[in-house]
Amino acid sequence: MSKGDILVVDDLPNNLRFVSTILTERGYKVRSAINGKMALTVAQAACPDLILLDIKMPEMDGYEVCECLKANPKTRDIPIIFLSALDEAVDKVKAFGVGGVDYISKPFYVEEIIARITNQLDLQTAKAEIQNLNSQLEQRVRQRTAQLEREIAQRQQAQEQLLHLALHDALTDLPNRTWFMKRLTQTLQRSRQQKNGQYAVLFLDCDRFKMVNDSLGHLAGDQLLIAVARRLESCLHPVDTLSRFGGDEFALLVEGITQVEAAIAVAQNIQQEMAAPFHIEQHQVFINASIGIVFGSEEYEQPEHLLRDADTAMYRAKALGKGNYQVFTRDMYYRAFQNLQLETDLRIALEKKELRAYYQPIISLETGKICEFETLVRWLHPQRGWISPNEFIPFAEETGLILEIDRLMLRQACHQLQEWRSLYTEMRSLRISVNFSARHFSQSENLNFIDRVLAETQLKGTDLHLEVTESTLMDNALLATQTIQELKKRHIAISIDDFGTGYSSLSYLHHLAAQVLKIDQSFIMRLNEAPENKAIVNAIVSLAHSLNMAVVAEGIETPQQMAYLRSLGCEYGQGFAISRPLDPEAATHLFLST
């Protein structure tokens, strides 16, 4: 017998299969939809008991789907849980503001999904039971007064329990987001009436929790969250409110303060308490917290805005090294807004194909001839002009848009190489190098994409180099090794980019079997500053050669650097001393003129 009928809505087939498999195995009947329009059709045809709804989908996003469902009397009472990778403050606040909708951040935990689904379905069942009980009581009120009183008492007790479940986190028994927002609304109204009632909101995220959860398991992770909740409670005053917002995020409302320094003192006390080890399943676990602080003022009219700004400050604290606190400033809001605008503009740029491939030559240091071009993305914004890759590439990595950018650059580069070879016999031995995020290694579809691009451009695997940074390779060395083996079967070479800036294990470096090491430009720029810098470069070249790997030196800016690298036996080089990145026409002219 099915535990409930659940509709899963996600435009990514992998996500649909993953969530559907989890729920089916646990006895739920699962239907799925790959877009918003299909979801509305399925829900109206046969109302599900609950909907798991992705936010970011093409054509019709989760918020629009939710609005349509709530506007339809047939579907408006269906409980909805958002599933999304969105982690920015503005997006979270938008989800918080949708009435009757829960929210789970990706990556999510199976136990959390099941617990949320169970709570929502239990709440719906309880509501139906209460309605049924009320109906029965109305029919029997004149005949069985004594029994009615007992049943009313039982109903009141059930309602209190349901209310507690609805307003508290099932794992930690702390007030949940709904309760916190109600309390924050009351505090905000009271402060406007009293004029001198000051308060602050602290938003906490446990740093390194995912690593503990992944290494010790979800049960240990749950025990850790309970221990964190109890420790945070020890830092509170009676008038304060602590809430678990889901995952490893907590919010704290501090009342009765007159200045922001009092909120800072609370944050410092929390971090001091969190510094002590947690004892979980005979393990000593050390974690800390990034804390964002917003001090209440008259300018705040909505509780969601307070939470948004506290969340923004928390992410600023995390960006500055984690394990610290930051007090919200207006600049943080502008920065968050600019990031949101940047994401919108970048998505539009991808749709309109505004991103263009530029090519920086890689030469043989022995002959001085160009043997390869590295493909670099460039963005000419319609209003802002040229936007530095240093500004949008890290943001693309964070949002996952780097996957689309890399695919776009790979396709443009391969088509450009095909064009060069068809037009110029001198360029038939030329290779192309493309930067490739390690995110691709977790998706088998990317190998199929590479195969399709090579087929449509009639290129061979030997014509292509993929550059992956050292640190991202080491983040999942086992998976990287497996993917590189698949690429080797296609005769596609791998270059380890920015070598020397990460934390490579030499044993994994050997097993990765990459063909090229690229020495990070920071080492090349400092060659003449101190003897030890030359020793480091010499050691990297020797290490690469001992592993039968070629070496490319990045960031060559002077003839002296080039001569020294040549004397070490470094095979290849690139940098401004050779050429800046060029558009296809300029790159063609440079190749033919050398």
Coordinates of C-alpha atoms in Angstrom, one line a residue:
M1 CA 0.0 0.0 0.0
S2 CA 1.4 3.4 -1.0
K3 CA 2.3 5.8 1.7
G4 CA 1.2 8.7 -0.5
D5 CA 1.1 10.1 -4.0
I6 CA 4.0 12.4 -4.7
L7 CA 4.7 14.6 -7.8
V8 CA 8.4 15.3 -8.4
V9 CA 9.1 18.3 -10.7
D10 CA 12.6 18.9 -11.9
D11 CA 14.0 19.7 -15.4
L12 CA 17.1 17.6 -14.8
P13 CA 16.5 13.9 -15.5
N14 CA 19.2 12.8 -13.1
N15 CA 17.5 14.7 -10.2
L16 CA 14.2 13.1 -11.2
R17 CA 15.6 9.6 -11.2
F18 CA 17.4 10.1 -7.9
V19 CA 14.5 11.5 -5.9
S20 CA 12.0 9.1 -7.5
T21 CA 14.1 6.1 -6.7
I22 CA 14.5 7.2 -3.0
L23 CA 10.8 7.8 -2.6
T24 CA 9.7 4.6 -4.5
E25 CA 12.0 2.5 -2.3
R26 CA 10.2 3.9 0.8
G27 CA 6.8 3.0 -0.4
Y28 CA 5.6 6.2 -2.0
K29 CA 3.8 6.4 -5.4
V30 CA 5.8 8.7 -7.5
R31 CA 4.9 10.7 -10.6
S32 CA 7.3 13.1 -12.3
A33 CA 7.3 16.1 -14.5
I34 CA 10.2 17.7 -16.4
N35 CA 8.8 21.3 -16.6
G36 CA 6.2 23.6 -15.0
K37 CA 3.5 23.2 -17.6
M38 CA 3.6 19.4 -17.4
A39 CA 3.5 19.7 -13.6
L40 CA 0.3 21.8 -13.7
T41 CA -1.4 19.4 -16.1
V42 CA -0.4 16.3 -14.0
A43 CA -1.6 18.0 -10.7
Q44 CA -4.9 19.1 -12.1
A45 CA -5.6 15.6 -13.7
A46 CA -5.1 13.8 -10.4
C47 CA -4.2 15.8 -7.4
P48 CA -1.1 14.4 -5.6
D49 CA -0.7 14.3 -1.8
L50 CA 2.5 16.4 -2.0
I51 CA 4.7 18.2 -4.6
L52 CA 8.5 18.3 -4.6
L53 CA 9.2 21.3 -6.8
D54 CA 12.5 22.6 -8.3
I55 CA 12.8 26.4 -8.4
K56 CA 15.1 27.0 -11.3
M57 CA 13.5 25.6 -14.5
P58 CA 13.4 27.1 -18.0
E59 CA 10.2 28.8 -19.3
M60 CA 8.3 28.5 -16.1
D61 CA 10.2 28.5 -12.7
G62 CA 9.1 26.9 -9.5
Y63 CA 7.7 30.2 -8.1
E64 CA 5.4 30.6 -11.1
V65 CA 4.2 27.0 -10.8
C66 CA 3.5 27.5 -7.1
E67 CA 1.4 30.6 -7.8
C68 CA -0.6 28.7 -10.4
L69 CA -1.2 25.9 -8.1
K70 CA -2.3 28.2 -5.2
A71 CA -4.6 30.1 -7.5
N72 CA -6.5 26.9 -8.5
P73 CA -9.1 25.8 -5.9
K74 CA -8.5 22.2 -6.9
T75 CA -4.8 22.3 -6.2
R76 CA -4.3 25.2 -3.7
D77 CA -4.2 22.9 -0.6
I78 CA -1.5 20.6 -2.0
P79 CA 1.6 20.9 0.2
I80 CA 4.7 22.0 -1.7
I81 CA 8.4 21.6 -0.8
F82 CA 10.9 23.5 -2.8
L83 CA 14.1 21.6 -3.8
S84 CA 16.8 23.9 -5.1
A85 CA 20.6 24.5 -5.3
L86 CA 19.9 28.2 -4.8
D87 CA 21.8 29.4 -1.8
E88 CA 21.7 33.2 -2.2
A89 CA 19.9 35.3 0.4
V90 CA 17.5 36.9 -2.1
D91 CA 16.3 33.5 -3.4
K92 CA 15.9 32.1 0.0
V93 CA 13.8 35.0 1.2
K94 CA 11.6 34.7 -1.9
A95 CA 11.0 31.0 -1.0
F96 CA 10.4 31.9 2.7
G97 CA 7.7 34.4 1.7
V98 CA 5.5 31.8 -0.2
G99 CA 2.8 30.8 2.2
G100 CA 2.5 27.1 3.0
V101 CA 5.6 26.1 1.2
D102 CA 8.7 24.4 2.7
Y103 CA 12.2 24.7 1.3
I104 CA 15.2 22.3 1.2
S105 CA 18.6 23.4 -0.1
K106 CA 20.7 21.2 -2.4
P107 CA 22.8 19.2 -1.8
F108 CA 20.2 17.7 0.4
Y109 CA 20.1 14.8 2.7
V110 CA 17.8 11.8 2.1
E111 CA 16.7 11.8 5.8
E112 CA 15.8 15.4 5.7
I113 CA 13.6 15.0 2.5
I114 CA 11.8 12.0 4.0
A115 CA 11.3 13.8 7.4
R116 CA 9.9 16.9 5.6
I117 CA 7.6 14.7 3.4
T118 CA 6.4 12.7 6.5
N119 CA 5.7 15.9 8.5
Q120 CA 3.8 17.5 5.6
L121 CA 1.7 14.4 4.9
D122 CA 1.1 13.8 8.6
L123 CA -0.1 17.4 8.9
Q124 CA -2.5 17.0 6.0
T125 CA -3.8 13.7 7.4
A126 CA -4.2 15.3 10.8
K127 CA -6.2 18.2 9.3
A128 CA -8.5 15.8 7.5
E129 CA -8.9 13.8 10.7
I130 CA -9.8 16.9 12.7
Q131 CA -12.4 18.0 10.1
N132 CA -13.9 14.5 10.2
L133 CA -13.9 14.5 14.0
N134 CA -15.6 17.9 14.1
S135 CA -18.3 16.6 11.8
Q136 CA -18.9 13.6 14.0
L137 CA -19.0 15.7 17.1
E138 CA -21.6 18.0 15.6
Q139 CA -23.8 15.1 14.9
R140 CA -23.5 13.6 18.4
V141 CA -23.4 16.7 20.5
R142 CA -27.0 16.5 21.8
Q143 CA -26.9 12.7 22.5
R144 CA -23.5 12.2 24.1
T145 CA -22.5 15.4 25.9
A146 CA -20.1 13.7 28.3
Q147 CA -18.4 11.8 25.5
L148 CA -18.2 15.0 23.5
E149 CA -16.4 16.8 26.2
R150 CA -13.8 13.9 26.4
E151 CA -13.4 14.0 22.6
I152 CA -13.0 17.8 22.6
A153 CA -10.3 17.5 25.2
Q154 CA -8.6 14.8 23.1
R155 CA -8.9 17.0 20.0
Q156 CA -7.4 20.0 21.8
Q157 CA -4.5 17.8 22.9
A158 CA -4.0 16.6 19.3
Q159 CA -4.1 20.2 18.0
E160 CA -1.5 21.2 20.5
Q161 CA 0.7 18.3 19.4
L162 CA 0.1 19.2 15.8
L163 CA 0.9 22.8 16.5
H164 CA 4.1 21.8 18.2
L165 CA 5.0 19.6 15.2
A166 CA 4.1 22.3 12.7
L167 CA 6.2 25.0 14.5
H168 CA 9.2 22.9 15.7
D169 CA 12.0 21.1 14.0
A170 CA 11.6 17.3 14.3
L171 CA 15.3 16.6 14.8
T172 CA 16.4 19.2 17.4
D173 CA 12.9 20.2 18.7
L174 CA 13.9 23.9 18.2
P175 CA 11.4 26.3 16.8
N176 CA 11.4 26.1 13.0
R177 CA 11.4 28.8 10.3
T178 CA 7.6 29.4 10.5
W179 CA 7.7 30.0 14.3
F180 CA 10.8 32.2 14.0
M181 CA 9.2 34.4 11.3
K182 CA 6.1 34.9 13.4
R183 CA 8.2 35.8 16.4
L184 CA 10.3 38.2 14.3
T185 CA 7.2 39.8 12.9
Q186 CA 5.9 40.5 16.5
T187 CA 9.3 41.9 17.5
L188 CA 9.4 44.2 14.5
Q189 CA 5.9 45.5 15.2
R190 CA 6.7 46.0 18.9
S191 CA 9.9 47.9 18.2
R192 CA 8.1 50.3 15.9
Q193 CA 5.5 51.0 18.6
Q194 CA 8.0 51.4 21.5
K195 CA 10.6 53.2 19.4
N196 CA 13.4 52.1 21.7
G197 CA 12.9 48.3 21.5
Q198 CA 16.2 47.2 19.9
Y199 CA 17.0 43.7 18.6
A200 CA 19.3 41.8 16.3
V201 CA 19.1 38.7 14.1
L202 CA 22.0 36.3 13.8
F203 CA 22.1 33.8 11.0
L204 CA 24.5 30.8 11.6
D205 CA 25.9 28.2 9.2
C206 CA 28.0 25.3 10.5
D207 CA 31.3 25.2 8.7
R208 CA 32.7 21.8 7.7
F209 CA 29.4 20.0 8.6
K210 CA 29.2 18.4 5.2
M211 CA 32.6 16.8 5.7
V212 CA 31.5 15.3 9.0
N213 CA 28.2 14.1 7.5
D214 CA 30.0 12.5 4.6
S215 CA 32.7 10.9 6.6
L216 CA 30.8 9.6 9.7
G217 CA 27.4 9.2 8.1
H218 CA 24.0 10.9 8.3
L219 CA 23.1 9.4 11.7
A220 CA 26.3 11.0 13.2
G221 CA 25.4 14.2 11.3
D222 CA 22.0 14.3 13.0
Q223 CA 23.6 13.7 16.4
L224 CA 26.0 16.5 15.7
L225 CA 23.1 18.9 14.8
I226 CA 21.3 18.0 18.1
A227 CA 24.5 18.7 20.0
V228 CA 25.0 22.0 18.2
A229 CA 21.4 23.0 19.0
R230 CA 21.9 22.2 22.7
R231 CA 25.2 24.2 22.8
L232 CA 23.6 27.2 21.1
E233 CA 20.8 27.1 23.6
S234 CA 23.3 27.5 26.3
C235 CA 24.3 30.9 24.8
L236 CA 20.8 32.3 25.0
H237 CA 18.9 34.6 27.3
P238 CA 15.3 33.8 28.3
V239 CA 13.9 36.4 25.8
D240 CA 16.0 35.2 22.9
T241 CA 14.7 32.8 20.2
L242 CA 16.8 30.1 18.6
S243 CA 15.5 28.3 15.4
R244 CA 16.8 25.7 13.1
F245 CA 16.1 26.7 9.5
G246 CA 17.1 23.3 8.0
G247 CA 20.3 21.6 7.2
D248 CA 23.1 23.1 9.3
E249 CA 21.6 26.6 9.4
F250 CA 20.3 28.3 12.6
A251 CA 18.8 31.7 13.2
L252 CA 18.8 33.6 16.5
L253 CA 16.7 36.5 17.5
V254 CA 18.3 38.6 20.3
E255 CA 16.0 41.1 22.0
G256 CA 16.4 43.8 24.7
I257 CA 19.7 45.2 23.4
T258 CA 20.6 48.8 22.8
Q259 CA 23.6 48.5 20.5
V260 CA 25.1 46.2 18.0
E261 CA 28.1 45.4 20.3
A262 CA 25.7 43.3 22.4
A263 CA 24.9 41.1 19.4
I264 CA 28.6 40.9 18.5
A265 CA 29.2 39.6 22.1
V266 CA 26.6 36.9 21.6
A267 CA 28.3 35.9 18.3
Q268 CA 31.7 35.8 20.0
N269 CA 30.3 33.7 22.8
I270 CA 28.8 31.2 20.3
Q271 CA 32.0 30.8 18.5
Q272 CA 33.8 30.3 21.8
E273 CA 31.3 27.6 22.7
M274 CA 31.6 26.0 19.3
A275 CA 35.4 25.8 19.5
A276 CA 35.2 23.0 22.0
P277 CA 35.1 19.5 20.5
F278 CA 31.9 17.6 20.0
H279 CA 31.9 13.9 21.0
I280 CA 30.0 12.0 18.4
E281 CA 30.1 8.1 18.2
Q282 CA 33.5 7.9 20.0
H283 CA 34.9 10.6 17.6
Q284 CA 36.0 14.1 18.5
V285 CA 34.5 16.4 16.0
F286 CA 35.6 20.0 15.5
I287 CA 33.4 22.5 13.6
N288 CA 32.9 26.2 13.8
A289 CA 30.2 28.6 12.6
S290 CA 30.0 31.5 10.2
I291 CA 27.6 34.1 11.6
G292 CA 25.9 37.0 10.0
I293 CA 24.5 39.8 12.2
V294 CA 21.9 42.4 11.3
F295 CA 20.9 45.1 13.9
G296 CA 17.2 46.0 13.9
S297 CA 16.4 49.6 12.9
E298 CA 13.4 51.6 11.8
E299 CA 14.2 51.1 8.1
Y300 CA 13.1 47.5 8.3
E301 CA 9.4 46.9 7.6
Q302 CA 9.4 43.3 6.6
P303 CA 10.9 40.4 8.7
E304 CA 12.1 38.8 5.4
H305 CA 14.4 41.7 4.8
L306 CA 16.0 41.2 8.2
L307 CA 16.6 37.6 7.5
R308 CA 17.9 38.4 4.0
D309 CA 20.4 40.8 5.3
A310 CA 21.6 38.5 8.1
D311 CA 22.0 35.7 5.5
T312 CA 23.9 38.0 3.3
A313 CA 26.3 38.9 6.2
M314 CA 26.7 35.2 7.0
Y315 CA 27.9 34.5 3.4
R316 CA 30.2 37.4 3.6
A317 CA 31.7 35.9 6.8
K318 CA 32.0 32.5 5.1
A319 CA 33.8 34.2 2.1
L320 CA 36.3 35.8 4.4
G321 CA 37.6 32.5 5.7
K322 CA 34.7 30.9 7.7
G323 CA 34.6 30.6 11.5
N324 CA 34.0 34.3 12.0
Y325 CA 31.1 36.8 12.1
Q326 CA 30.2 39.9 10.0
V327 CA 27.8 42.7 10.7
F328 CA 25.6 43.5 7.8
T329 CA 26.3 46.8 5.9
R330 CA 24.5 48.3 3.0
D331 CA 27.5 47.5 0.8
M332 CA 26.8 43.8 1.3
Y333 CA 23.3 44.2 0.0
Y334 CA 24.5 46.0 -3.1
R335 CA 27.1 43.3 -3.6
A336 CA 24.4 40.6 -3.3
F337 CA 22.2 42.5 -5.7
Q338 CA 25.0 42.9 -8.1
N339 CA 25.7 39.1 -7.9
L340 CA 22.0 38.5 -8.7
Q341 CA 22.2 40.9 -11.6
L342 CA 25.5 39.3 -12.8
E343 CA 23.9 35.8 -12.7
T344 CA 20.9 37.1 -14.8
D345 CA 23.2 38.8 -17.3
L346 CA 25.4 35.7 -17.6
R347 CA 22.4 33.5 -18.3
I348 CA 21.3 36.0 -20.9
A349 CA 24.8 36.1 -22.4
L350 CA 24.8 32.3 -22.7
E351 CA 21.3 32.3 -24.3
K352 CA 22.4 35.0 -26.8
K353 CA 25.8 33.5 -27.3
E354 CA 27.6 36.8 -26.2
L355 CA 30.5 34.8 -24.8
R356 CA 33.4 34.5 -27.3
A357 CA 36.5 32.3 -27.4
Y358 CA 39.8 34.1 -27.5
Y359 CA 43.1 32.2 -28.1
Q360 CA 46.4 32.5 -26.4
P361 CA 49.3 30.8 -28.2
I362 CA 51.4 28.2 -26.5
I363 CA 54.9 27.9 -28.2
S364 CA 57.7 25.4 -28.2
L365 CA 60.5 27.1 -26.2
E366 CA 63.0 25.3 -28.4
T367 CA 61.7 26.4 -31.8
G368 CA 59.6 29.4 -30.9
K369 CA 56.8 28.0 -33.1
I370 CA 53.2 28.0 -32.0
C371 CA 52.1 24.5 -31.4
E372 CA 48.8 25.0 -29.6
F373 CA 46.2 27.7 -28.6
E374 CA 44.6 27.8 -25.2
T375 CA 41.0 28.8 -25.4
L376 CA 39.9 31.5 -23.0
V377 CA 36.4 32.9 -22.5
R378 CA 35.8 36.6 -23.0
W379 CA 32.5 38.5 -22.3
L380 CA 31.6 41.8 -24.0
H381 CA 28.6 43.0 -22.0
P382 CA 26.2 45.2 -24.0
Q383 CA 26.2 47.9 -21.4
R384 CA 29.2 47.3 -19.2
G385 CA 31.7 46.5 -21.9
W386 CA 34.4 43.9 -21.3
I387 CA 33.9 42.0 -18.0
S388 CA 37.0 40.4 -16.5
P389 CA 37.0 36.6 -16.3
N390 CA 38.2 37.1 -12.7
E391 CA 34.8 38.6 -12.0
F392 CA 32.4 36.1 -13.6
I393 CA 34.3 32.8 -13.7
P394 CA 34.3 32.3 -9.9
F395 CA 30.6 33.2 -9.9
A396 CA 30.0 30.8 -12.7
E397 CA 31.8 28.0 -10.8
E398 CA 29.6 28.7 -7.7
T399 CA 26.3 28.7 -9.7
G400 CA 27.1 25.8 -12.0
L401 CA 27.0 28.0 -15.1
I402 CA 30.6 27.1 -15.7
L403 CA 29.3 23.8 -17.2
E404 CA 27.5 25.7 -20.0
I405 CA 30.5 28.0 -20.5
D406 CA 32.9 25.2 -20.8
R407 CA 30.7 23.4 -23.3
L408 CA 30.3 26.6 -25.3
M409 CA 34.1 27.2 -25.4
L410 CA 34.8 23.6 -26.3
R411 CA 32.4 23.8 -29.3
Q412 CA 33.6 27.2 -30.4
A413 CA 37.3 26.1 -30.1
C414 CA 36.8 22.8 -32.0
H415 CA 34.9 24.5 -34.8
Q416 CA 37.6 27.2 -35.0
L417 CA 40.3 24.5 -35.3
Q418 CA 38.4 22.8 -38.0
E419 CA 38.1 26.1 -39.9
W420 CA 41.8 26.8 -39.5
R421 CA 42.8 23.4 -40.8
S422 CA 40.5 23.6 -43.8
L423 CA 41.8 27.1 -44.8
Y424 CA 45.5 26.8 -44.0
T425 CA 47.7 23.8 -44.5
E426 CA 50.3 25.3 -42.1
M427 CA 47.7 24.9 -39.3
R428 CA 46.9 21.2 -39.8
S429 CA 49.3 20.1 -37.0
L430 CA 47.9 22.8 -34.6
R431 CA 46.2 21.6 -31.4
I432 CA 43.5 23.3 -29.2
S433 CA 43.4 23.5 -25.4
V434 CA 40.2 24.1 -23.5
N435 CA 39.7 24.7 -19.8
F436 CA 37.4 22.1 -18.2
S437 CA 35.8 22.4 -14.7
A438 CA 36.1 19.4 -12.5
R439 CA 32.3 19.6 -12.1
H440 CA 32.2 17.8 -15.5
F441 CA 33.8 14.8 -14.0
S442 CA 30.7 13.9 -12.1
Q443 CA 28.5 13.8 -15.2
S444 CA 28.9 11.1 -17.7
E445 CA 26.9 13.1 -20.2
N446 CA 29.9 15.4 -20.7
L447 CA 31.9 12.6 -22.2
N448 CA 29.1 12.1 -24.7
F449 CA 29.1 15.8 -25.4
I450 CA 32.8 15.7 -26.1
D451 CA 32.3 12.8 -28.5
R452 CA 29.5 14.7 -30.3
V453 CA 31.6 17.8 -30.8
L454 CA 34.6 15.9 -32.1
A455 CA 32.3 14.0 -34.5
E456 CA 30.6 17.1 -35.8
T457 CA 34.0 18.9 -36.3
Q458 CA 35.7 15.8 -37.7
L459 CA 38.5 16.2 -35.2
K460 CA 40.4 13.5 -33.4
G461 CA 41.0 13.1 -29.6
T462 CA 44.7 13.8 -30.2
D463 CA 43.7 17.3 -31.4
L464 CA 42.3 18.3 -28.0
H465 CA 43.8 19.1 -24.6
L466 CA 41.6 19.6 -21.6
E467 CA 43.0 21.8 -18.8
V468 CA 41.8 21.0 -15.2
T469 CA 43.1 22.9 -12.2
E470 CA 45.2 21.0 -9.7
S471 CA 42.9 21.7 -6.7
T472 CA 39.7 20.6 -8.4
L473 CA 41.3 17.4 -9.5
M474 CA 42.3 16.7 -5.9
D475 CA 38.8 17.4 -4.6
N476 CA 37.8 14.0 -5.9
A477 CA 40.9 12.2 -7.1
L478 CA 39.2 8.8 -7.5
L479 CA 36.5 10.1 -9.8
A480 CA 39.0 12.2 -11.7
T481 CA 41.1 9.2 -12.3
Q482 CA 38.2 7.3 -13.7
T483 CA 37.2 10.1 -16.0
I484 CA 40.8 10.6 -17.2
Q485 CA 40.9 7.0 -18.1
E486 CA 37.8 7.4 -20.2
L487 CA 39.4 10.4 -21.9
K488 CA 42.6 8.5 -22.5
K489 CA 40.6 5.9 -24.4
R490 CA 39.6 8.7 -26.7
H491 CA 43.3 9.9 -26.9
I492 CA 42.4 13.2 -25.3
A493 CA 45.2 14.7 -23.3
I494 CA 44.8 16.2 -19.8
S495 CA 46.8 19.2 -18.6
I496 CA 47.0 19.9 -14.9
D497 CA 46.6 23.7 -14.8
D498 CA 47.9 26.1 -12.1
F499 CA 50.2 23.4 -10.8
G500 CA 51.9 24.3 -7.5
T501 CA 49.1 26.3 -6.0
G502 CA 47.1 23.4 -4.7
Y503 CA 47.7 20.4 -2.5
S504 CA 48.5 17.5 -4.8
S505 CA 49.3 14.1 -3.5
L506 CA 52.2 12.8 -5.5
S507 CA 50.7 9.3 -5.5
Y508 CA 47.5 10.5 -7.0
L509 CA 49.4 12.7 -9.4
H510 CA 51.0 9.5 -10.7
H511 CA 47.7 7.6 -10.9
L512 CA 46.0 10.5 -12.7
A513 CA 48.3 9.9 -15.7
A514 CA 47.9 13.4 -17.0
Q515 CA 50.2 14.3 -19.9
V516 CA 51.0 17.9 -19.2
L517 CA 51.8 20.0 -16.1
K518 CA 51.2 23.8 -16.4
I519 CA 53.4 25.8 -13.9
D520 CA 51.3 28.5 -12.4
Q521 CA 52.2 32.0 -13.5
S522 CA 52.8 33.1 -9.8
F523 CA 56.0 31.1 -9.8
I524 CA 57.2 32.4 -13.2
M525 CA 56.6 36.0 -12.2
R526 CA 58.8 35.6 -9.1
L527 CA 61.7 33.8 -10.8
N528 CA 64.2 36.6 -10.3
E529 CA 63.1 37.6 -6.8
A530 CA 64.8 34.9 -4.8
P531 CA 66.9 31.8 -5.5
E532 CA 64.3 29.5 -3.9
N533 CA 61.8 30.5 -6.5
K534 CA 64.0 29.2 -9.3
A535 CA 64.5 26.0 -7.2
I536 CA 60.7 25.5 -7.0
V537 CA 60.3 25.8 -10.7
N538 CA 63.3 23.5 -11.3
A539 CA 61.7 20.9 -8.9
I540 CA 58.4 21.1 -10.7
V541 CA 60.0 20.6 -14.1
S542 CA 62.1 17.6 -12.8
L543 CA 59.0 16.1 -11.2
A544 CA 57.0 16.3 -14.4
H545 CA 59.8 14.8 -16.5
S546 CA 60.2 12.0 -14.0
L547 CA 56.5 11.2 -14.5
N548 CA 57.0 11.4 -18.3
M549 CA 54.9 14.6 -18.4
A550 CA 55.6 17.7 -20.6
V551 CA 55.7 21.1 -18.9
V552 CA 54.1 24.4 -19.9
A553 CA 55.2 27.6 -18.1
E554 CA 52.4 30.1 -17.8
G555 CA 52.7 33.9 -17.4
I556 CA 56.1 34.4 -19.2
E557 CA 56.6 38.1 -19.4
T558 CA 60.3 38.6 -20.2
P559 CA 62.9 37.1 -22.5
Q560 CA 65.0 36.3 -19.5
Q561 CA 62.3 34.2 -18.0
M562 CA 61.9 32.4 -21.3
A563 CA 65.6 31.7 -21.6
Y564 CA 65.8 30.3 -18.1
L565 CA 62.9 28.0 -18.6
R566 CA 64.4 26.8 -21.8
S567 CA 67.7 26.0 -20.0
L568 CA 65.7 23.8 -17.5
G569 CA 64.3 21.8 -20.4
C570 CA 60.8 23.2 -20.1
E571 CA 59.1 22.3 -23.4
Y572 CA 56.4 24.9 -23.8
G573 CA 55.5 28.4 -22.7
Q574 CA 52.8 31.1 -22.9
G575 CA 52.4 34.6 -21.6
F576 CA 52.4 38.2 -22.5
A577 CA 56.0 38.0 -23.7
I578 CA 54.6 35.8 -26.4
S579 CA 51.1 37.1 -26.9
R580 CA 48.0 38.2 -25.1
P581 CA 44.8 36.2 -25.8
L582 CA 43.6 37.1 -29.3
D583 CA 40.4 37.0 -31.3
P584 CA 40.3 34.3 -34.1
E585 CA 41.4 36.7 -36.8
A586 CA 44.4 38.1 -34.8
A587 CA 45.4 34.6 -33.8
T588 CA 45.3 33.5 -37.4
H589 CA 47.5 36.4 -38.4
L590 CA 50.0 35.7 -35.6
F591 CA 50.3 32.0 -36.4
L592 CA 50.9 32.6 -40.1
S593 CA 53.4 35.4 -39.5
T594 CA 55.7 33.3 -37.1

